[in-house]
Coordinates of C-alpha atoms in Angstrom, one line a residue:
M18 CA -8.7 29.0 24.0
S19 CA -8.9 29.5 27.6
E20 CA -11.5 31.5 29.2
S21 CA -9.2 33.9 30.9
A22 CA -9.3 37.4 29.4
P23 CA -6.2 38.0 27.1
S24 CA -4.2 41.0 27.5
S25 CA -3.8 43.7 24.8
A26 CA -0.6 42.2 24.2
M27 CA -1.7 38.8 23.7
E28 CA -4.6 40.1 21.1
R29 CA -1.8 40.8 18.7
C30 CA 0.5 38.1 19.5
H31 CA 0.9 35.1 17.1
A32 CA 2.5 31.7 17.8
V33 CA 5.1 30.6 15.5
I34 CA 6.0 26.7 16.2
L35 CA 9.3 25.7 14.7
A36 CA 8.9 22.0 13.5
G37 CA 12.0 21.3 11.0
G38 CA 14.4 19.9 13.3
S39 CA 16.2 16.5 12.8
G40 CA 16.6 15.3 16.5
T41 CA 19.7 13.4 16.1
R42 CA 20.4 12.8 19.7
L43 CA 17.2 10.5 19.7
W44 CA 18.7 8.2 16.9
P45 CA 17.7 5.4 15.9
L46 CA 14.0 6.2 16.5
S47 CA 14.5 9.9 15.3
R48 CA 15.7 10.2 11.8
A49 CA 16.0 13.1 9.3
L50 CA 12.5 12.2 7.3
F51 CA 10.8 11.2 10.4
P52 CA 12.1 13.3 13.3
K53 CA 11.5 13.2 17.0
Q54 CA 8.6 16.0 16.8
L55 CA 6.6 13.8 14.7
L56 CA 6.9 10.9 17.1
A57 CA 4.6 9.8 20.1
L58 CA 7.3 9.4 22.8
N59 CA 5.2 10.3 25.9
G60 CA 1.7 9.4 25.3
E61 CA -0.9 9.2 22.3
L62 CA -0.1 12.5 20.9
T63 CA 3.2 13.5 19.2
L64 CA 5.5 16.0 20.4
L65 CA 4.4 18.4 17.8
Q66 CA 0.8 17.8 18.5
Q67 CA 1.4 18.4 22.2
T68 CA 2.8 21.6 21.4
V69 CA 0.2 22.9 19.0
K70 CA -2.5 21.7 21.6
R71 CA -0.8 23.9 24.3
A72 CA -0.8 26.8 21.8
L73 CA -4.5 26.4 21.0
D74 CA -5.3 26.9 24.6
I75 CA -4.3 30.7 24.5
F76 CA -4.2 31.4 20.7
P77 CA -7.0 31.2 18.0
P78 CA -6.0 28.8 15.4
Q79 CA -5.6 31.6 12.8
R80 CA -2.9 33.1 14.8
I81 CA -0.9 29.7 15.0
H82 CA 1.9 29.4 12.4
I83 CA 3.9 26.1 12.1
V84 CA 7.0 26.3 10.0
T85 CA 8.6 23.0 8.9
N86 CA 10.3 22.0 5.5
E87 CA 9.2 20.3 2.2
E88 CA 10.1 16.8 3.4
H89 CA 7.8 17.1 6.5
V90 CA 5.1 19.4 5.5
F91 CA 2.5 16.8 4.4
E92 CA 3.0 14.8 7.8
V93 CA 2.9 18.0 9.8
R94 CA -0.3 19.1 8.0
A95 CA -2.0 15.9 8.9
Q96 CA -1.0 15.9 12.6
A97 CA -2.2 19.8 12.9
K98 CA -5.4 19.0 11.2
A99 CA -6.2 16.2 13.5
L100 CA -6.2 18.7 16.2
D101 CA -8.1 21.5 14.5
A102 CA -8.8 21.7 10.8
A103 CA -8.4 25.3 10.6
L104 CA -4.6 24.7 11.1
E105 CA -4.0 22.7 7.9
D106 CA -3.5 25.9 5.8
N107 CA -1.2 27.4 8.6
V108 CA 1.6 25.2 7.8
L109 CA 4.4 26.8 6.1
A110 CA 7.2 24.9 4.2
E111 CA 10.7 26.0 3.8
P112 CA 12.0 24.9 0.4
M113 CA 15.4 24.3 2.1
I114 CA 16.7 24.1 5.8
R115 CA 18.3 27.7 6.7
N116 CA 18.0 27.3 10.4
T117 CA 15.6 28.9 13.1
L118 CA 16.0 32.7 12.0
P119 CA 14.8 32.4 8.3
A120 CA 11.9 30.0 9.6
L121 CA 10.9 32.5 12.0
M122 CA 10.9 35.1 9.5
L123 CA 8.6 33.0 7.3
G124 CA 6.3 32.9 10.5
L125 CA 6.4 36.8 10.7
N126 CA 5.4 37.1 7.0
A127 CA 2.4 35.2 7.7
A128 CA 1.5 36.9 10.8
M129 CA 1.7 40.3 8.9
K130 CA -0.9 39.3 6.5
Q131 CA -3.2 39.6 9.5
D132 CA -1.6 42.2 11.9
A133 CA 0.5 45.0 10.6
A134 CA 2.6 45.2 13.8
P135 CA 2.3 41.5 15.2
L136 CA 4.1 40.1 18.4
L137 CA 5.6 36.5 17.8
A138 CA 5.7 34.0 20.4
V139 CA 8.2 31.4 19.2
F140 CA 8.3 27.7 20.4
P141 CA 10.1 24.5 19.5
S142 CA 7.8 21.7 18.3
D143 CA 9.5 19.1 20.6
H144 CA 9.4 20.2 24.1
M145 CA 7.5 18.9 27.2
I146 CA 5.7 21.2 29.5
H147 CA 4.3 19.8 32.7
N148 CA 2.3 22.9 34.0
A149 CA 0.2 24.3 31.3
A150 CA -1.4 27.0 33.4
S151 CA 2.2 28.4 34.5
W152 CA 3.4 28.3 30.8
Q153 CA 0.5 30.3 29.8
R154 CA 1.0 33.0 32.4
A155 CA 4.8 33.0 31.3
V156 CA 3.8 33.6 27.6
Q157 CA 1.5 36.4 28.6
A158 CA 4.1 38.1 30.7
G159 CA 6.5 37.7 27.9
A160 CA 4.1 39.3 25.5
E161 CA 3.6 42.3 27.6
L162 CA 7.7 42.6 27.8
A163 CA 7.7 42.4 23.8
A164 CA 5.0 44.9 23.6
Q165 CA 7.5 47.3 25.5
N166 CA 10.2 46.5 22.9
H167 CA 12.1 43.9 24.8
F168 CA 13.7 40.7 23.0
V169 CA 12.2 38.3 25.4
T170 CA 13.4 34.8 26.2
F171 CA 12.5 32.3 28.9
G172 CA 14.7 30.9 31.5
I173 CA 14.3 27.6 33.2
P174 CA 15.6 27.5 36.8
P175 CA 18.2 24.7 36.8
A176 CA 17.4 21.5 38.6
H177 CA 21.0 20.0 38.2
P178 CA 24.3 21.1 36.6
E179 CA 23.4 20.2 33.0
T180 CA 26.2 20.5 30.4
G181 CA 23.9 19.8 27.4
Y182 CA 22.0 23.3 27.7
G183 CA 23.0 26.9 27.1
Y184 CA 22.7 29.3 30.0
I185 CA 21.4 32.6 30.5
H186 CA 22.8 35.0 32.9
R187 CA 20.0 37.1 34.7
G188 CA 20.4 40.7 35.6
A189 CA 18.3 43.4 37.3
R190 CA 14.8 42.8 38.1
I191 CA 12.4 44.3 35.5
A192 CA 9.0 42.9 37.0
D193 CA 8.0 40.1 39.0
G194 CA 9.7 36.9 37.7
C195 CA 11.2 39.1 34.7
Y196 CA 14.8 40.2 34.5
A197 CA 17.2 41.9 32.3
V198 CA 19.7 39.6 30.6
E199 CA 23.6 40.0 31.3
G200 CA 24.6 37.5 28.7
F201 CA 24.3 34.1 27.3
V202 CA 26.6 31.2 27.9
E203 CA 27.2 28.2 25.6
K204 CA 26.9 24.6 26.8
P205 CA 29.5 24.9 29.9
P206 CA 31.8 22.2 31.2
R207 CA 30.7 20.3 34.4
E208 CA 32.5 22.6 36.9
K209 CA 31.0 25.8 35.3
A210 CA 27.4 24.2 35.5
E211 CA 27.8 23.5 39.1
E212 CA 29.0 27.2 39.7
F213 CA 26.0 28.3 37.9
L214 CA 23.8 26.0 40.1
R215 CA 25.2 27.1 43.4
G216 CA 25.1 30.9 42.2
G217 CA 21.5 31.1 41.6
M218 CA 22.0 33.7 38.9
H219 CA 21.8 31.6 35.9
F220 CA 18.9 29.8 33.9
W221 CA 18.8 26.9 31.4
N222 CA 18.2 28.7 27.9
S223 CA 14.7 27.2 26.7
G224 CA 15.0 28.2 23.1
M225 CA 11.5 29.8 23.3
F226 CA 11.1 33.6 22.7
V227 CA 8.6 36.5 22.3
F228 CA 9.4 39.3 19.7
N229 CA 7.8 42.5 18.7
G230 CA 7.8 42.1 14.9
E231 CA 8.9 45.6 14.2
D232 CA 11.9 45.2 16.5
L233 CA 12.9 42.1 14.8
I234 CA 12.9 43.6 11.3
A235 CA 14.9 46.5 12.6
A236 CA 17.5 44.1 14.1
L237 CA 17.7 42.3 10.8
E238 CA 18.4 45.5 9.1
T239 CA 21.4 46.4 11.6
Y240 CA 22.8 43.0 12.3
Q241 CA 21.8 40.7 9.3
P242 CA 21.9 42.8 6.3
A243 CA 21.8 39.7 3.9
L244 CA 18.9 38.5 5.4
A245 CA 17.1 41.8 5.6
A246 CA 17.9 42.3 2.0
W247 CA 15.9 39.0 1.2
W248 CA 13.0 40.1 3.5
N249 CA 12.7 43.6 1.8
T250 CA 12.6 42.0 -1.7
R251 CA 10.8 38.7 -0.8
T252 CA 7.7 39.4 -2.9
A253 CA 9.9 40.0 -5.9
T254 CA 11.2 36.4 -6.4
S255 CA 9.9 32.9 -5.4
L256 CA 10.4 31.6 -2.2
R257 CA 12.9 29.1 -3.4
Q258 CA 15.0 31.3 -5.4
G259 CA 15.3 33.8 -2.3
Y260 CA 15.8 31.1 0.1
S261 CA 18.7 29.8 -2.0
A262 CA 20.6 33.0 -1.3
I263 CA 20.1 33.7 2.4
P264 CA 22.6 32.5 5.1
S265 CA 21.8 29.7 7.7
L266 CA 21.2 31.5 11.2
S267 CA 19.9 30.6 14.4
I268 CA 17.6 33.0 16.5
D269 CA 20.5 32.9 19.0
Y270 CA 23.3 33.8 17.0
G271 CA 21.7 35.9 14.4
I272 CA 19.7 38.1 16.9
M273 CA 20.0 37.3 20.6
E274 CA 23.7 37.8 20.8
H275 CA 23.6 41.3 19.2
V276 CA 20.6 43.1 20.4
S277 CA 20.0 45.1 23.7
R278 CA 17.1 45.3 25.8
I279 CA 16.9 41.5 26.3
A280 CA 14.5 40.2 29.0
V281 CA 14.1 36.8 30.6
V282 CA 11.0 35.6 32.0
E283 CA 11.6 33.0 34.8
A284 CA 9.8 30.0 33.5
D285 CA 9.2 27.3 36.4
F286 CA 6.5 25.4 34.5
G287 CA 8.1 21.9 34.3
W288 CA 10.1 22.0 31.1
D289 CA 12.1 19.5 29.3
D290 CA 13.3 19.4 25.9
L291 CA 13.1 15.7 25.4
G292 CA 16.7 16.1 23.6
S293 CA 18.5 12.9 24.8
W294 CA 17.6 9.2 25.7
E295 CA 18.3 10.3 29.1
A296 CA 15.5 12.7 29.2
I297 CA 13.2 9.9 27.9
F298 CA 14.6 7.5 30.8
R299 CA 14.2 10.4 33.2
L300 CA 10.6 11.1 32.5
G301 CA 9.5 7.5 31.7
E302 CA 7.3 5.3 34.1
K303 CA 9.7 3.0 35.9
D304 CA 9.6 -0.6 37.1
E305 CA 10.6 -1.8 40.8
Q306 CA 14.2 -1.9 39.4
G307 CA 14.1 1.7 38.2
C308 CA 13.9 0.6 34.6
V309 CA 12.0 2.2 31.8
V310 CA 10.7 -0.7 29.5
Q311 CA 8.8 0.1 26.4
G312 CA 7.6 -1.7 23.5
D313 CA 8.7 -5.4 22.6
A314 CA 11.3 -5.3 25.5
M315 CA 12.1 -7.8 28.3
A316 CA 14.4 -6.8 31.4
I317 CA 15.8 -9.6 33.7
D318 CA 17.8 -8.3 36.7
C319 CA 18.4 -4.9 35.0
E320 CA 18.6 -1.6 36.9
N321 CA 18.2 1.9 36.0
S322 CA 18.2 1.4 32.2
L323 CA 16.0 2.3 29.3
L324 CA 14.9 -0.6 27.3
L325 CA 13.0 0.3 24.1
S326 CA 12.0 -1.5 21.1
R327 CA 10.0 -0.6 18.1
G328 CA 11.0 -3.6 16.1
G329 CA 11.6 -7.1 17.3
K330 CA 12.0 -8.7 20.7
L331 CA 14.7 -6.8 22.9
A332 CA 15.8 -9.1 25.7
A333 CA 18.4 -7.6 28.5
I334 CA 19.9 -9.6 31.3
G335 CA 21.9 -7.9 34.3
L336 CA 22.2 -4.5 32.7
K337 CA 22.8 -1.3 34.6
D338 CA 22.6 2.2 33.9
V339 CA 22.4 1.3 29.9
I340 CA 20.1 2.8 27.0
A341 CA 19.0 0.3 24.7
V342 CA 17.0 1.4 21.6
Q343 CA 16.0 -1.0 19.1
T344 CA 14.0 -0.5 15.6
R345 CA 13.8 -2.8 12.7
D346 CA 16.9 -2.0 11.1
A347 CA 19.3 -0.3 14.0
T348 CA 20.1 -0.8 17.6
L349 CA 21.7 1.7 19.9
L350 CA 23.4 0.6 23.1
C351 CA 25.3 3.1 25.2
A352 CA 26.1 3.9 28.8
K353 CA 23.5 6.3 30.4
D354 CA 26.1 9.1 31.0
Q355 CA 27.4 8.9 27.3
V356 CA 24.0 9.7 25.7
Q357 CA 25.2 13.2 24.4
R358 CA 27.6 11.1 22.1
V359 CA 24.7 9.6 20.1
R360 CA 25.5 12.6 17.7
E361 CA 28.9 11.1 17.0
V362 CA 27.1 7.7 15.8
V363 CA 24.9 10.0 13.6
S364 CA 27.9 11.8 12.2
R365 CA 29.9 8.7 11.6
L366 CA 26.9 7.1 9.6
K367 CA 26.5 10.2 7.5
A368 CA 30.3 10.1 6.7
E369 CA 29.8 6.5 5.7
G370 CA 26.7 7.3 3.3
S371 CA 24.3 5.0 5.4
P372 CA 20.7 5.7 4.9
L373 CA 20.3 4.9 8.4
T374 CA 20.3 8.6 9.6
E375 CA 17.7 9.5 7.0
V376 CA 14.9 7.1 6.7
H377 CA 13.1 4.4 8.5
L378 CA 12.0 1.2 6.9
T379 CA 8.6 2.6 6.8
V380 CA 8.5 6.1 5.1
H381 CA 5.6 8.3 5.4
R382 CA 4.1 10.3 2.2
P383 CA 1.1 12.4 1.7
W384 CA -0.8 9.5 -0.2
G385 CA 0.2 6.9 2.7
S386 CA 3.2 5.0 3.2
Y387 CA 5.7 2.2 2.1
T388 CA 7.7 -0.2 4.0
V389 CA 11.0 -2.1 2.8
L390 CA 10.3 -5.5 3.6
E391 CA 13.7 -6.8 1.9
E392 CA 16.3 -5.7 -0.6
N393 CA 19.4 -6.9 -1.9
A394 CA 21.6 -6.6 -5.1
G395 CA 18.9 -6.2 -8.0
Y396 CA 15.8 -6.1 -6.1
K397 CA 13.7 -4.7 -3.5
I398 CA 10.4 -5.7 -1.8
K399 CA 7.9 -3.1 -0.5
R400 CA 4.5 -3.0 1.1
I401 CA 2.7 0.2 0.0
A402 CA -0.2 1.5 1.8
V403 CA -2.5 4.1 0.2
H404 CA -5.3 6.2 1.9
P405 CA -8.7 5.9 0.7
G406 CA -9.2 8.2 -2.2
A407 CA -5.4 9.2 -2.5
R408 CA -3.1 8.6 -5.4
L409 CA 0.6 8.6 -6.1
S410 CA 2.1 10.8 -8.7
L411 CA 2.1 10.2 -12.4
Q412 CA 5.7 9.0 -12.8
R413 CA 8.2 6.6 -14.3
H414 CA 11.5 5.1 -13.5
Y415 CA 14.5 4.5 -15.8
H416 CA 16.5 1.8 -14.2
R417 CA 13.8 -0.6 -12.7
S418 CA 10.7 -2.3 -13.4
E419 CA 7.9 -3.2 -10.9
H420 CA 5.5 -6.2 -10.2
W421 CA 2.4 -4.9 -8.0
V422 CA 0.3 -7.6 -6.2
V423 CA -3.0 -6.3 -4.4
I424 CA -3.2 -7.8 -0.9
Q425 CA -6.0 -5.4 0.4
G426 CA -8.5 -3.2 -1.1
T427 CA -9.0 -2.1 -4.8
A428 CA -6.4 -0.5 -6.9
L429 CA -6.9 1.6 -10.0
V430 CA -3.7 1.1 -12.0
Q431 CA -2.6 3.3 -15.0
V432 CA 0.0 2.0 -17.3
G433 CA 0.6 4.3 -20.4
D434 CA -2.6 5.2 -21.6
K435 CA -4.5 2.1 -20.0
E436 CA -6.1 1.7 -16.7
M437 CA -7.3 -1.3 -14.8
L438 CA -9.1 -2.1 -11.7
L439 CA -7.6 -4.7 -9.6
S440 CA -8.8 -6.5 -6.4
Q441 CA -7.1 -9.0 -3.9
N442 CA -4.7 -11.2 -5.4
Q443 CA -4.6 -9.6 -8.9
W444 CA -1.2 -8.2 -10.3
A445 CA 0.0 -5.5 -12.7
E446 CA 3.5 -5.2 -14.3
I447 CA 5.1 -2.0 -14.6
P448 CA 7.9 -2.1 -17.3
E449 CA 10.9 0.1 -17.0
T450 CA 10.3 3.8 -18.4
A451 CA 6.6 3.2 -18.6
V452 CA 4.5 6.1 -17.2
H453 CA 2.3 4.7 -14.5
R454 CA 0.2 5.8 -11.4
L455 CA -1.4 3.9 -8.4
T456 CA -4.9 5.1 -7.1
N457 CA -7.1 3.8 -4.3
P458 CA -10.5 4.6 -5.5
G459 CA -12.2 2.7 -2.4
R460 CA -13.3 3.5 1.0
I461 CA -10.7 1.2 2.8
P462 CA -6.8 1.4 2.8
L463 CA -5.2 0.1 -0.3
E464 CA -2.2 -2.4 0.2
I465 CA -0.1 -3.8 -2.3
I466 CA 3.1 -5.6 -2.5
E467 CA 5.7 -4.1 -4.9
I468 CA 8.8 -6.1 -6.2
Q469 CA 11.4 -3.8 -7.8
T470 CA 14.1 -5.2 -10.1
G471 CA 16.9 -3.5 -11.8
P472 CA 20.3 -2.3 -11.4
Y473 CA 19.6 0.9 -9.5
L474 CA 16.7 1.1 -7.0
E475 CA 17.1 4.2 -5.2
E476 CA 14.3 6.6 -4.5
D477 CA 15.7 9.3 -6.6
D478 CA 15.1 7.2 -9.9
I479 CA 11.7 8.8 -10.5
E480 CA 10.4 11.4 -13.0
R481 CA 7.3 12.9 -11.7
F482 CA 4.6 14.4 -14.6
E483 CA 1.7 15.1 -12.2
D484 CA 0.9 15.3 -8.5
V485 CA -2.1 16.1 -6.6
Y486 CA 0.0 17.2 -3.7
G487 CA 1.9 19.9 -5.4
R488 CA 5.3 18.2 -5.2
P489 CA 7.9 19.5 -7.8
K490 CA 7.7 17.9 -11.2
G491 CA 10.6 16.4 -13.3
G492 CA 13.6 14.2 -12.0
K493 CA 15.7 13.8 -9.0
N494 CA 12.6 13.7 -6.9
K495 CA 12.8 11.5 -3.7
S496 CA 9.2 10.3 -3.2
N497 CA 6.5 8.7 -5.0

């Protein structure tokens, strides 16, 4: 934490970091199972880690709660633990995605185990802040307003007529840099955004908030009775059972558009939501021709373009005002002024049933990762990496057999009731329906090549019997 003395409001304020989004506008790099907040897009730290690190400057780790979902929880825990080991136990997993308001209530539930009447500062996990000191002052001002029963949001002074953000209409002054809110405006057309910029009475909506926990619960009772009913009976049922019955609601639609006493803090701290490839281009380091070139990319006579490759050589000649992003299994090409339409690509791919919106060729698991090297009808080849001391679940498959070859480290392989230790170049056969498990008993990473054969090779062909990471047992689980 910083050395400045906290206000009385900050002493009971908790940070709730929302880390469950999918980041579809940054496809193909951001995908459902490894979205943008888990990626390092502007430095060595991921966007999530940058957010957590910023929060640690003004909140003790025990008052930082990170809410994600079951698919991301192990990676989120690992990234949080890398910053502060105390954060590992403060990562909360939604059993199913229900938007930001139910996620916030999970954070409130955790905060109330420490403070009977907490304040909650709510931060998305994928924003970029350039001026940390100004951000801290804004959060402290927001906490003071929330302690006075205001519902607080943060408004960014607009730098240009942006049509991809919502806007906040500011009203009368409450305190220095703090105003009442007259209303909210959804993403406006260009003409209206230009009018807002000229008028000087509108902010960009940052999606950050500070709430008084008691006021939040009262607002649920009045405006969202179904969610309030779950909250009031949340200890009587399992989280999964209770969550399955609640509506999907954002904080904006569920709370902010209904309540009074809304305040906005003018937040001139150098903010960007990194929500599009245009933002990555705008904030990136440019060459003499105004191009941002990252990864294994080459630009010849290109101007004002983003060229990014995370898989294979990307060579571009004579491009101007173009976004080109390449991964091992997908490439995006679009005009720079059309980046908001990347969501259309994602929607069409989903409609086609394509896995390209869900997973990368490398998929991260709590025990390590696997990379699909090649696949075709009847076979799939993977490289599997297992952390030292880690193990996969005890499992079986009904529609495939597997052939494992160790290429690095030592493998402890269980097939049925037999165990064997394998070293480099040794192999094991896993027959169809055989109960099996892979463990790395060594001190260096274990890597194997897995060759799958069979009529059905999807990840949901798995029945799990035992898992050290607490994942659900039974069939239809999507990870090893």
